[in-house]
Amino acid sequence: MSLGLNLDRRSLSVLGATGSVGSSTLDLVRRSRDQWHIVALTAHANVDALARLAREFQPEVAVIADERYLPQLRDALAGTGIETASGPGALIEAAARGADVTLAAIVGCAGLAPTMAAIEQGGVIALANKEALVSAGQVMTAAVHRHGATLLPVDSEHNAIFQCLAGSDLADVRWITLTASGGPFRDWSWERLAAATPAEAVRHPNWSMGAKISVDSATMFNKGLELIEAHHLFPVGLDKLRIIVHPQSIVHSMVEYRDGSTLAQLGPSDMRVPIASALAWPRRMDTPCDPLDLATIGELTFRQPDEERFPATRIAREAAQAGGAIPAVLNAANEIAVAAFLDGQIAFTQIAAHVADVLAAYAPPPPTCLSDILDIDGEARIRARLLTEGA
Ligand code: NDP
């Protein structure tokens, strides 16, 4: 397939450059520096890290979303020739400069508008920011088609499925199975879950990730969001999407075809593998990750998810079935509930309960454009905040 790209030197924007995925991406870029021209690097408030990365990678523009940090960013980059900007509008403008590849790695629905701006430029969008696709669903996939953009999944499960599908006919797919580590509380009782602390929730056994996705992994909302993400990326029908718990996080997902063949993608629990797959696509690139040593790992195990203790996957499946605005409501309510849990305002087990309560009370009509989604997201956040503040 030809994208008309020069695969020897390409331009790249990293939205969310200071985060876990952003750092892993730039680690790979650092190792193949000559092959990349950096257009934009962005962050929210971590101005020191952004300035450091900008000095190293020399982007055209560095954007700090929180406007209070612009003077500090300007001072830090004075004399470098790197443009500086701040605020949500500047994030969108930076994404709209266009790049051969845009790595969308902002956390939460905050990444939606910049990702849509990048999509409108028609390049490759390497998507880590699952909340954007969950919230925007068909509005985003329609924009991808309209603007001739290419959406490559960076989420390890979806990247695995993308690799296992390798252009196959979706009509030949019997099942797509998303694997889930089960998170740090996989074997905890309900009583123990109710007392789980933020520090315990962010301590993931296999992956090193940002705080929000770590909590999502502990509640299993991460897998619920991924189910909705998969529903949009690989439209085989919700009844063909399954989740299985695989504590070792070595098999990143699987596709079973109608002839009985199952293809799985395996690899270490290191985001640099799926990021490299998206950055180099349709080729391959080196990563510094250790080779997979299955003899040392010894055992790969699988089990059914427990939706009694972890209702998030059931709630997300129902939201995906309802479609329209409902996944955006789910996502917004979850973002607020996770922030409230991390702030010590609500208990771990209240996260799913609050999400379910917001979904039960708020069912707006389907969105038709970005501004509809942002309105729905905003209203769902207000309702979720009222619940968490009253908790
Ligand atoms: P982090 O919290 O580590 O990083 C988030 C990035 O987004 C940071 O650069 C942060 O800036 C920026 N950011 C946060 N809030 C805003 C905002 N309101 N406006 C603009 N920028 C903002 O998250 P992760 O890297 O863990 O995750 C990023 C995305 O990738 C998420 O959607 C997550 O679900 C997905 N993902 C992550 C994986 C992982 O292994 N970490 C795996 C698969 C998917 P600052 O540093 O200044 O706060």
GROMACS .gro file of C-alpha atoms and ligand atoms in nm:
model
  439
    1MET     CA    1   0.000   0.000   0.000
    2SER     CA    2   0.139   0.342  -0.089
    3LEU     CA    3   0.067   0.644   0.128
    4GLY     CA    4   0.290   0.869  -0.076
    5LEU     CA    5   0.517   0.897   0.229
    6ASN     CA    6   0.892   0.925   0.230
    7LEU     CA    7   0.960   0.643   0.474
    8ASP     CA    8   1.322   0.749   0.516
    9ARG     CA    9   1.241   1.084   0.675
   10ARG     CA   10   0.899   1.175   0.802
   11SER     CA   11   0.741   1.448   1.006
   12LEU     CA   12   0.590   1.370   1.345
   13SER     CA   13   0.379   1.548   1.605
   14VAL     CA   14   0.347   1.405   1.955
   15LEU     CA   15   0.035   1.521   2.136
   16GLY     CA   16   0.092   1.440   2.503
   17ALA     CA   17   0.471   1.425   2.465
   18THR     CA   18   0.543   1.432   2.840
   19GLY     CA   19   0.327   1.133   2.930
   20SER     CA   20   0.404   0.765   2.948
   21VAL     CA   21   0.317   0.693   2.581
   22GLY     CA   22   0.471   1.023   2.469
   23SER     CA   23   0.799   0.938   2.646
   24SER     CA   24   0.808   0.589   2.497
   25THR     CA   25   0.748   0.738   2.153
   26LEU     CA   26   1.027   0.992   2.190
   27ASP     CA   27   1.257   0.721   2.320
   28LEU     CA   28   1.214   0.543   1.986
   29VAL     CA   29   1.253   0.866   1.790
   30ARG     CA   30   1.575   0.938   1.982
   31ARG     CA   31   1.715   0.609   1.849
   32SER     CA   32   1.633   0.693   1.486
   33ARG     CA   33   1.669   1.069   1.513
   34ASP     CA   34   1.771   1.134   1.150
   35GLN     CA   35   1.447   0.985   1.024
   36TRP     CA   36   1.217   1.235   1.193
   37HIS     CA   37   1.136   1.601   1.163
   38ILE     CA   38   0.931   1.703   1.468
   39VAL     CA   39   0.644   1.941   1.402
   40ALA     CA   40   0.478   1.977   1.743
   41LEU     CA   41   0.528   1.858   2.100
   42THR     CA   42   0.253   1.926   2.353
   43ALA     CA   43   0.191   1.889   2.726
   44HIS     CA   44  -0.066   1.997   2.982
   45ALA     CA   45   0.124   2.153   3.273
   46ASN     CA   46   0.459   1.974   3.291
   47VAL     CA   47   0.648   2.272   3.154
   48ASP     CA   48   0.997   2.165   3.258
   49ALA     CA   49   0.968   1.829   3.085
   50LEU     CA   50   0.818   1.987   2.774
   51ALA     CA   51   1.097   2.246   2.753
   52ARG     CA   52   1.359   1.974   2.797
   53LEU     CA   53   1.204   1.763   2.520
   54ALA     CA   54   1.170   2.066   2.292
   55ARG     CA   55   1.538   2.154   2.335
   56GLU     CA   56   1.631   1.798   2.251
   57PHE     CA   57   1.392   1.733   1.959
   58GLN     CA   58   1.372   2.086   1.812
   59PRO     CA   59   1.003   2.087   1.713
   60GLU     CA   60   0.858   2.372   1.510
   61VAL     CA   61   0.626   2.448   1.803
   62ALA     CA   62   0.592   2.352   2.169
   63VAL     CA   63   0.246   2.390   2.322
   64ILE     CA   64   0.156   2.391   2.690
   65ALA     CA   65  -0.220   2.351   2.736
   66ASP     CA   66  -0.234   2.525   3.074
   67GLU     CA   67  -0.189   2.894   2.987
   68ARG     CA   68  -0.035   2.979   3.325
   69TYR     CA   69   0.286   2.808   3.218
   70LEU     CA   70   0.339   2.993   2.890
   71PRO     CA   71   0.579   3.257   3.031
   72GLN     CA   72   0.791   2.978   3.182
   73LEU     CA   73   0.793   2.786   2.852
   74ARG     CA   74   0.889   3.102   2.661
   75ASP     CA   75   1.178   3.170   2.899
   76ALA     CA   76   1.298   2.812   2.882
   77LEU     CA   77   1.300   2.811   2.501
   78ALA     CA   78   1.424   3.168   2.444
   79GLY     CA   79   1.680   3.185   2.165
   80THR     CA   80   1.606   2.837   2.031
   81GLY     CA   81   1.382   2.951   1.744
   82ILE     CA   82   1.110   2.710   1.864
   83GLU     CA   83   0.765   2.868   1.862
   84THR     CA   84   0.572   2.851   2.187
   85ALA     CA   85   0.197   2.863   2.243
   86SER     CA   86  -0.061   2.773   2.506
   87GLY     CA   87  -0.425   2.692   2.560
   88PRO     CA   88  -0.668   2.442   2.408
   89GLY     CA   89  -0.690   2.645   2.084
   90ALA     CA   90  -0.313   2.632   2.042
   91LEU     CA   91  -0.323   2.253   2.084
   92ILE     CA   92  -0.570   2.233   1.798
   93GLU     CA   93  -0.364   2.469   1.582
   94ALA     CA   94  -0.050   2.267   1.647
   95ALA     CA   95  -0.227   1.944   1.548
   96ALA     CA   96  -0.369   2.118   1.240
   97ARG     CA   97  -0.020   2.195   1.111
   98GLY     CA   98  -0.032   1.838   0.988
   99ALA     CA   99   0.246   1.583   1.001
  100ASP     CA  100   0.307   1.256   0.822
  101VAL     CA  101   0.238   1.090   1.159
  102THR     CA  102   0.054   1.233   1.459
  103LEU     CA  103   0.093   1.034   1.779
  104ALA     CA  104  -0.226   1.108   1.974
  105ALA     CA  105  -0.124   1.042   2.335
  106ILE     CA  106  -0.313   1.300   2.539
  107VAL     CA  107  -0.510   1.132   2.816
  108GLY     CA  108  -0.888   1.165   2.817
  109CYS     CA  109  -1.142   1.348   2.606
  110ALA     CA  110  -0.910   1.653   2.624
  111GLY     CA  111  -0.732   1.489   2.331
  112LEU     CA  112  -1.039   1.469   2.110
  113ALA     CA  113  -1.038   1.814   1.943
  114PRO     CA  114  -0.662   1.810   1.863
  115THR     CA  115  -0.691   1.454   1.730
  116MET     CA  116  -0.981   1.557   1.507
  117ALA     CA  117  -0.773   1.852   1.383
  118ALA     CA  118  -0.493   1.613   1.290
  119ILE     CA  119  -0.739   1.379   1.117
  120GLU     CA  120  -0.859   1.671   0.904
  121GLN     CA  121  -0.504   1.703   0.766
  122GLY     CA  122  -0.529   1.349   0.631
  123GLY     CA  123  -0.205   1.194   0.758
  124VAL     CA  124  -0.140   0.890   0.973
  125ILE     CA  125  -0.295   0.914   1.319
  126ALA     CA  126  -0.128   0.674   1.560
  127LEU     CA  127  -0.397   0.661   1.826
  128ALA     CA  128  -0.321   0.588   2.190
  129ASN     CA  129  -0.588   0.828   2.317
  130LYS     CA  130  -0.869   0.573   2.332
  131GLU     CA  131  -1.106   0.809   2.515
  132ALA     CA  132  -1.122   1.028   2.203
  133LEU     CA  133  -1.244   0.740   1.984
  134VAL     CA  134  -1.478   0.608   2.253
  135SER     CA  135  -1.640   0.952   2.285
  136ALA     CA  136  -1.648   1.045   1.918
  137GLY     CA  137  -1.711   0.700   1.768
  138GLN     CA  138  -1.870   0.734   1.428
  139VAL     CA  139  -1.802   1.109   1.410
  140MET     CA  140  -1.430   1.030   1.424
  141THR     CA  141  -1.434   0.729   1.192
  142ALA     CA  142  -1.641   0.927   0.938
  143ALA     CA  143  -1.388   1.212   0.955
  144VAL     CA  144  -1.105   0.963   0.897
  145HIS     CA  145  -1.274   0.843   0.577
  146ARG     CA  146  -1.374   1.192   0.464
  147HIS     CA  147  -1.023   1.331   0.497
  148GLY     CA  148  -0.836   1.024   0.372
  149ALA     CA  149  -0.652   0.986   0.704
  150THR     CA  150  -0.513   0.653   0.825
  151LEU     CA  151  -0.598   0.552   1.182
  152LEU     CA  152  -0.340   0.314   1.330
  153PRO     CA  153  -0.410   0.177   1.677
  154VAL     CA  154  -0.131   0.213   1.934
  155ASP     CA  155  -0.321   0.057   2.223
  156SER     CA  156  -0.138  -0.275   2.253
  157GLU     CA  157  -0.452  -0.488   2.215
  158HIS     CA  158  -0.578  -0.304   1.908
  159ASN     CA  159  -0.236  -0.290   1.756
  160ALA     CA  160  -0.220  -0.668   1.806
  161ILE     CA  161  -0.558  -0.715   1.637
  162PHE     CA  162  -0.454  -0.485   1.353
  163GLN     CA  163  -0.145  -0.700   1.299
  164CYS     CA  164  -0.343  -1.027   1.321
  165LEU     CA  165  -0.601  -0.900   1.071
  166ALA     CA  166  -0.329  -0.782   0.830
  167GLY     CA  167  -0.585  -0.669   0.576
  168SER     CA  168  -0.801  -0.986   0.597
  169ASP     CA  169  -1.168  -0.976   0.510
  170LEU     CA  170  -1.364  -0.896   0.828
  171ALA     CA  171  -1.637  -1.130   0.703
  172ASP     CA  172  -1.396  -1.419   0.768
  173VAL     CA  173  -1.356  -1.329   1.138
  174ARG     CA  174  -1.530  -1.552   1.391
  175TRP     CA  175  -1.408  -1.382   1.708
  176ILE     CA  176  -1.181  -1.100   1.812
  177THR     CA  177  -1.054  -1.162   2.165
  178LEU     CA  178  -0.910  -0.875   2.367
  179THR     CA  179  -0.678  -0.989   2.641
  180ALA     CA  180  -0.680  -0.816   2.982
  181SER     CA  181  -0.418  -0.846   3.253
  182GLY     CA  182  -0.695  -0.809   3.510
  183GLY     CA  183  -0.500  -0.529   3.677
  184PRO     CA  184  -0.351  -0.517   4.027
  185PHE     CA  185  -0.677  -0.622   4.199
  186ARG     CA  186  -0.749  -0.922   3.980
  187ASP     CA  187  -0.777  -1.160   4.276
  188TRP     CA  188  -0.907  -0.921   4.542
  189SER     CA  189  -1.238  -0.979   4.724
  190TRP     CA  190  -1.516  -0.718   4.699
  191GLU     CA  191  -1.448  -0.611   5.062
  192ARG     CA  192  -1.081  -0.557   4.987
  193LEU     CA  193  -1.165  -0.370   4.664
  194ALA     CA  194  -1.388  -0.130   4.859
  195ALA     CA  195  -1.085  -0.025   5.067
  196ALA     CA  196  -0.833  -0.009   4.779
  197THR     CA  197  -0.618   0.305   4.782
  198PRO     CA  198  -0.504   0.518   4.486
  199ALA     CA  199  -0.143   0.414   4.549
  200GLU     CA  200  -0.242   0.047   4.522
  201ALA     CA  201  -0.452   0.110   4.211
  202VAL     CA  202  -0.173   0.278   4.012
  203ARG     CA  203   0.074  -0.002   4.086
  204HIS     CA  204   0.011  -0.215   3.778
  205PRO     CA  205   0.176  -0.560   3.789
  206ASN     CA  206   0.290  -0.566   3.423
  207TRP     CA  207   0.274  -0.221   3.261
  208SER     CA  208   0.416   0.119   3.356
  209MET     CA  209   0.147   0.372   3.261
  210GLY     CA  210  -0.009   0.708   3.349
  211ALA     CA  211  -0.232   0.728   3.659
  212LYS     CA  212  -0.567   0.743   3.480
  213ILE     CA  213  -0.520   0.434   3.262
  214SER     CA  214  -0.372   0.248   3.559
  215VAL     CA  215  -0.691   0.305   3.759
  216ASP     CA  216  -0.895   0.211   3.450
  217SER     CA  217  -0.697  -0.109   3.432
  218ALA     CA  218  -0.774  -0.182   3.799
  219THR     CA  219  -1.150  -0.125   3.753
  220MET     CA  220  -1.151  -0.299   3.410
  221PHE     CA  221  -1.297   0.018   3.257
  222ASN     CA  222  -0.982   0.017   3.047
  223LYS     CA  223  -1.100  -0.307   2.888
  224GLY     CA  224  -1.451  -0.166   2.859
  225LEU     CA  225  -1.319   0.141   2.676
  226GLU     CA  226  -1.110  -0.090   2.460
  227LEU     CA  227  -1.415  -0.296   2.371
  228ILE     CA  228  -1.583   0.021   2.241
  229GLU     CA  229  -1.259   0.124   2.068
  230ALA     CA  230  -1.239  -0.218   1.897
  231HIS     CA  231  -1.604  -0.192   1.794
  232HIS     CA  232  -1.516   0.121   1.592
  233LEU     CA  233  -1.176   0.011   1.463
  234PHE     CA  234  -1.276  -0.341   1.359
  235PRO     CA  235  -1.648  -0.340   1.275
  236VAL     CA  236  -1.720  -0.713   1.299
  237GLY     CA  237  -2.017  -0.660   1.534
  238LEU     CA  238  -2.019  -0.645   1.913
  239ASP     CA  239  -2.125  -1.008   1.943
  240LYS     CA  240  -1.791  -1.111   1.792
  241LEU     CA  241  -1.581  -0.915   2.043
  242ARG     CA  242  -1.476  -1.104   2.355
  243ILE     CA  243  -1.256  -1.033   2.656
  244ILE     CA  244  -1.036  -1.287   2.831
  245VAL     CA  245  -0.816  -1.234   3.134
  246HIS     CA  246  -0.452  -1.321   3.069
  247PRO     CA  247  -0.244  -1.223   3.373
  248GLN     CA  248   0.097  -1.243   3.201
  249SER     CA  249   0.016  -0.974   2.936
  250ILE     CA  250   0.221  -1.155   2.672
  251VAL     CA  251  -0.057  -1.238   2.425
  252HIS     CA  252  -0.185  -0.891   2.340
  253SER     CA  253  -0.501  -1.006   2.159
  254MET     CA  254  -0.622  -1.264   1.908
  255VAL     CA  255  -0.829  -1.305   1.595
  256GLU     CA  256  -1.005  -1.634   1.522
  257TYR     CA  257  -1.110  -1.693   1.161
  258ARG     CA  258  -1.402  -1.904   1.039
  259ASP     CA  259  -1.172  -2.187   0.931
  260GLY     CA  260  -1.065  -2.237   1.295
  261SER     CA  261  -0.727  -2.060   1.270
  262THR     CA  262  -0.648  -1.825   1.556
  263LEU     CA  263  -0.377  -1.564   1.508
  264ALA     CA  264  -0.232  -1.397   1.816
  265GLN     CA  265   0.030  -1.126   1.858
  266LEU     CA  266   0.278  -1.179   2.141
  267GLY     CA  267   0.539  -0.948   2.283
  268PRO     CA  268   0.683  -0.800   2.599
  269SER     CA  269   0.468  -0.566   2.812
  270ASP     CA  270   0.641  -0.261   2.670
  271MET     CA  271   0.447   0.006   2.482
  272ARG     CA  272   0.746   0.070   2.260
  273VAL     CA  273   0.652  -0.244   2.065
  274PRO     CA  274   0.304  -0.129   1.947
  275ILE     CA  275   0.428   0.231   1.914
  276ALA     CA  276   0.711   0.112   1.690
  277SER     CA  277   0.464  -0.089   1.485
  278ALA     CA  278   0.257   0.224   1.424
  279LEU     CA  279   0.556   0.457   1.369
  280ALA     CA  280   0.720   0.231   1.113
  281TRP     CA  281   0.403   0.104   0.946
  282PRO     CA  282   0.388  -0.041   0.683
  283ARG     CA  283   0.747  -0.138   0.759
  284ARG     CA  284   0.917  -0.247   1.082
  285MET     CA  285   1.176  -0.075   1.296
  286ASP     CA  286   1.416  -0.180   1.571
  287THR     CA  287   1.325  -0.141   1.936
  288PRO     CA  288   1.550  -0.186   2.239
  289CYS     CA  289   1.302  -0.434   2.391
  290ASP     CA  290   1.432  -0.771   2.508
  291PRO     CA  291   1.342  -1.063   2.281
  292LEU     CA  292   1.046  -1.266   2.400
  293ASP     CA  293   1.173  -1.557   2.610
  294LEU     CA  294   0.878  -1.794   2.637
  295ALA     CA  295   1.080  -2.069   2.804
  296THR     CA  296   1.158  -1.834   3.093
  297ILE     CA  297   0.799  -1.706   3.110
  298GLY     CA  298   0.701  -2.073   3.120
  299GLU     CA  299   0.327  -2.044   3.139
  300LEU     CA  300   0.054  -1.842   2.969
  301THR     CA  301  -0.283  -1.865   3.144
  302PHE     CA  302  -0.632  -1.746   3.056
  303ARG     CA  303  -0.962  -1.715   3.240
  304GLN     CA  304  -1.304  -1.557   3.209
  305PRO     CA  305  -1.346  -1.203   3.345
  306ASP     CA  306  -1.550  -1.171   3.666
  307GLU     CA  307  -1.818  -0.909   3.598
  308GLU     CA  308  -1.956  -0.937   3.953
  309ARG     CA  309  -1.646  -0.785   4.107
  310PHE     CA  310  -1.558  -0.582   3.796
  311PRO     CA  311  -1.885  -0.464   3.634
  312ALA     CA  312  -1.707  -0.214   3.405
  313THR     CA  313  -1.689  -0.442   3.102
  314ARG     CA  314  -2.063  -0.516   3.126
  315ILE     CA  315  -2.143  -0.144   3.162
  316ALA     CA  316  -1.923  -0.063   2.861
  317ARG     CA  317  -2.073  -0.339   2.648
  318GLU     CA  318  -2.422  -0.205   2.722
  319ALA     CA  319  -2.304   0.147   2.635
  320ALA     CA  320  -2.160   0.021   2.307
  321GLN     CA  321  -2.488  -0.158   2.230
  322ALA     CA  322  -2.682   0.162   2.301
  323GLY     CA  323  -2.437   0.355   2.080
  324GLY     CA  324  -2.489   0.720   1.987
  325ALA     CA  325  -2.397   0.952   2.272
  326ILE     CA  326  -2.389   0.687   2.543
  327PRO     CA  327  -2.019   0.589   2.517
  328ALA     CA  328  -1.927   0.960   2.546
  329VAL     CA  329  -2.135   0.983   2.864
  330LEU     CA  330  -1.967   0.670   3.000
  331ASN     CA  331  -1.622   0.805   2.922
  332ALA     CA  332  -1.684   1.147   3.079
  333ALA     CA  333  -1.839   0.997   3.393
  334ASN     CA  334  -1.547   0.758   3.425
  335GLU     CA  335  -1.289   1.037   3.387
  336ILE     CA  336  -1.453   1.235   3.668
  337ALA     CA  337  -1.495   0.930   3.891
  338VAL     CA  338  -1.132   0.826   3.842
  339ALA     CA  339  -1.012   1.179   3.927
  340ALA     CA  340  -1.233   1.177   4.239
  341PHE     CA  341  -1.092   0.840   4.344
  342LEU     CA  342  -0.734   0.960   4.291
  343ASP     CA  343  -0.820   1.268   4.504
  344GLY     CA  344  -0.951   1.045   4.782
  345GLN     CA  345  -1.312   1.167   4.743
  346ILE     CA  346  -1.472   0.833   4.656
  347ALA     CA  347  -1.397   0.466   4.717
  348PHE     CA  348  -1.261   0.242   4.442
  349THR     CA  349  -1.587   0.048   4.411
  350GLN     CA  350  -1.784   0.372   4.373
  351ILE     CA  351  -1.618   0.442   4.036
  352ALA     CA  352  -1.832   0.191   3.846
  353ALA     CA  353  -2.138   0.276   4.057
  354HIS     CA  354  -2.109   0.647   3.968
  355VAL     CA  355  -2.061   0.573   3.600
  356ALA     CA  356  -2.371   0.352   3.604
  357ASP     CA  357  -2.570   0.623   3.786
  358VAL     CA  358  -2.475   0.892   3.532
  359LEU     CA  359  -2.562   0.659   3.245
  360ALA     CA  360  -2.900   0.578   3.402
  361ALA     CA  361  -2.992   0.948   3.430
  362TYR     CA  362  -2.848   1.100   3.113
  363ALA     CA  363  -2.918   0.971   2.761
  364PRO     CA  364  -2.876   1.258   2.513
  365PRO     CA  365  -2.950   1.211   2.142
  366PRO     CA  366  -2.671   1.087   1.914
  367PRO     CA  367  -2.407   1.349   1.828
  368THR     CA  368  -2.355   1.446   1.468
  369CYS     CA  369  -2.042   1.661   1.500
  370LEU     CA  370  -1.750   1.740   1.729
  371SER     CA  371  -1.925   2.023   1.910
  372ASP     CA  372  -2.221   1.792   1.996
  373ILE     CA  373  -1.976   1.547   2.153
  374LEU     CA  374  -1.798   1.818   2.350
  375ASP     CA  375  -2.137   1.941   2.481
  376ILE     CA  376  -2.238   1.589   2.584
  377ASP     CA  377  -1.898   1.536   2.745
  378GLY     CA  378  -1.934   1.865   2.937
  379GLU     CA  379  -2.284   1.790   3.064
  380ALA     CA  380  -2.191   1.435   3.167
  381ARG     CA  381  -1.894   1.574   3.361
  382ILE     CA  382  -2.119   1.819   3.549
  383ARG     CA  383  -2.355   1.537   3.643
  384ALA     CA  384  -2.070   1.307   3.747
  385ARG     CA  385  -1.913   1.583   3.958
  386LEU     CA  386  -2.241   1.640   4.141
  387LEU     CA  387  -2.245   1.271   4.229
  388THR     CA  388  -1.884   1.253   4.343
  389GLU     CA  389  -1.916   1.573   4.550
  390GLY     CA  390  -2.226   1.431   4.719
  391ALA     CA  391  -2.053   1.100   4.790
  392NDP     P1  392  -0.006   1.019   3.098
  392NDP     O1  393  -0.092   1.067   3.208
  392NDP     O2  394   0.123   0.954   3.131
  392NDP     O3  395   0.024   1.138   2.994
  392NDP     C1  396  -0.079   1.215   2.943
  392NDP     C2  397  -0.025   1.322   2.851
  392NDP     O4  398  -0.135   1.408   2.815
  392NDP     C3  399   0.080   1.412   2.916
  392NDP     O5  400   0.164   1.463   2.816
  392NDP     C4  401  -0.007   1.524   2.974
  392NDP     O6  402   0.068   1.644   2.996
  392NDP     C5  403  -0.109   1.542   2.864
  392NDP     N1  404  -0.235   1.596   2.911
  392NDP     C6  405  -0.303   1.559   3.021
  392NDP     N2  406  -0.416   1.632   3.033
  392NDP     C7  407  -0.418   1.718   2.929
  392NDP     C8  408  -0.506   1.822   2.888
  392NDP     N3  409  -0.617   1.852   2.959
  392NDP     N4  410  -0.476   1.890   2.777
  392NDP     C9  411  -0.365   1.862   2.706
  392NDP     N5  412  -0.276   1.765   2.739
  392NDP    C10  413  -0.304   1.694   2.850
  392NDP     O7  414  -0.098   0.919   3.011
  392NDP     P2  415  -0.052   0.791   2.929
  392NDP     O8  416   0.066   0.824   2.844
  392NDP     O9  417  -0.049   0.675   3.019
  392NDP    O10  418  -0.180   0.769   2.836
  392NDP    C11  419  -0.205   0.854   2.726
  392NDP    C12  420  -0.318   0.793   2.644
  392NDP    O11  421  -0.272   0.669   2.591
  392NDP    C13  422  -0.442   0.760   2.726
  392NDP    O12  423  -0.556   0.780   2.648
  392NDP    C14  424  -0.428   0.613   2.758
  392NDP    O13  425  -0.551   0.548   2.776
  392NDP    C15  426  -0.359   0.564   2.632
  392NDP     N6  427  -0.277   0.444   2.650
  392NDP    C16  428  -0.174   0.446   2.738
  392NDP    C17  429  -0.096   0.333   2.757
  392NDP    C18  430   0.020   0.334   2.850
  392NDP    O14  431   0.092   0.235   2.855
  392NDP     N7  432   0.047   0.440   2.922
  392NDP    C19  433  -0.128   0.208   2.685
  392NDP    C20  434  -0.235   0.220   2.591
  392NDP    C21  435  -0.308   0.334   2.575
  392NDP     P3  436   0.141   1.673   3.141
  392NDP    O15  437   0.255   1.575   3.148
  392NDP    O16  438   0.183   1.812   3.131
  392NDP    O17  439   0.037   1.646   3.246
   0.00000   0.00000   0.00000
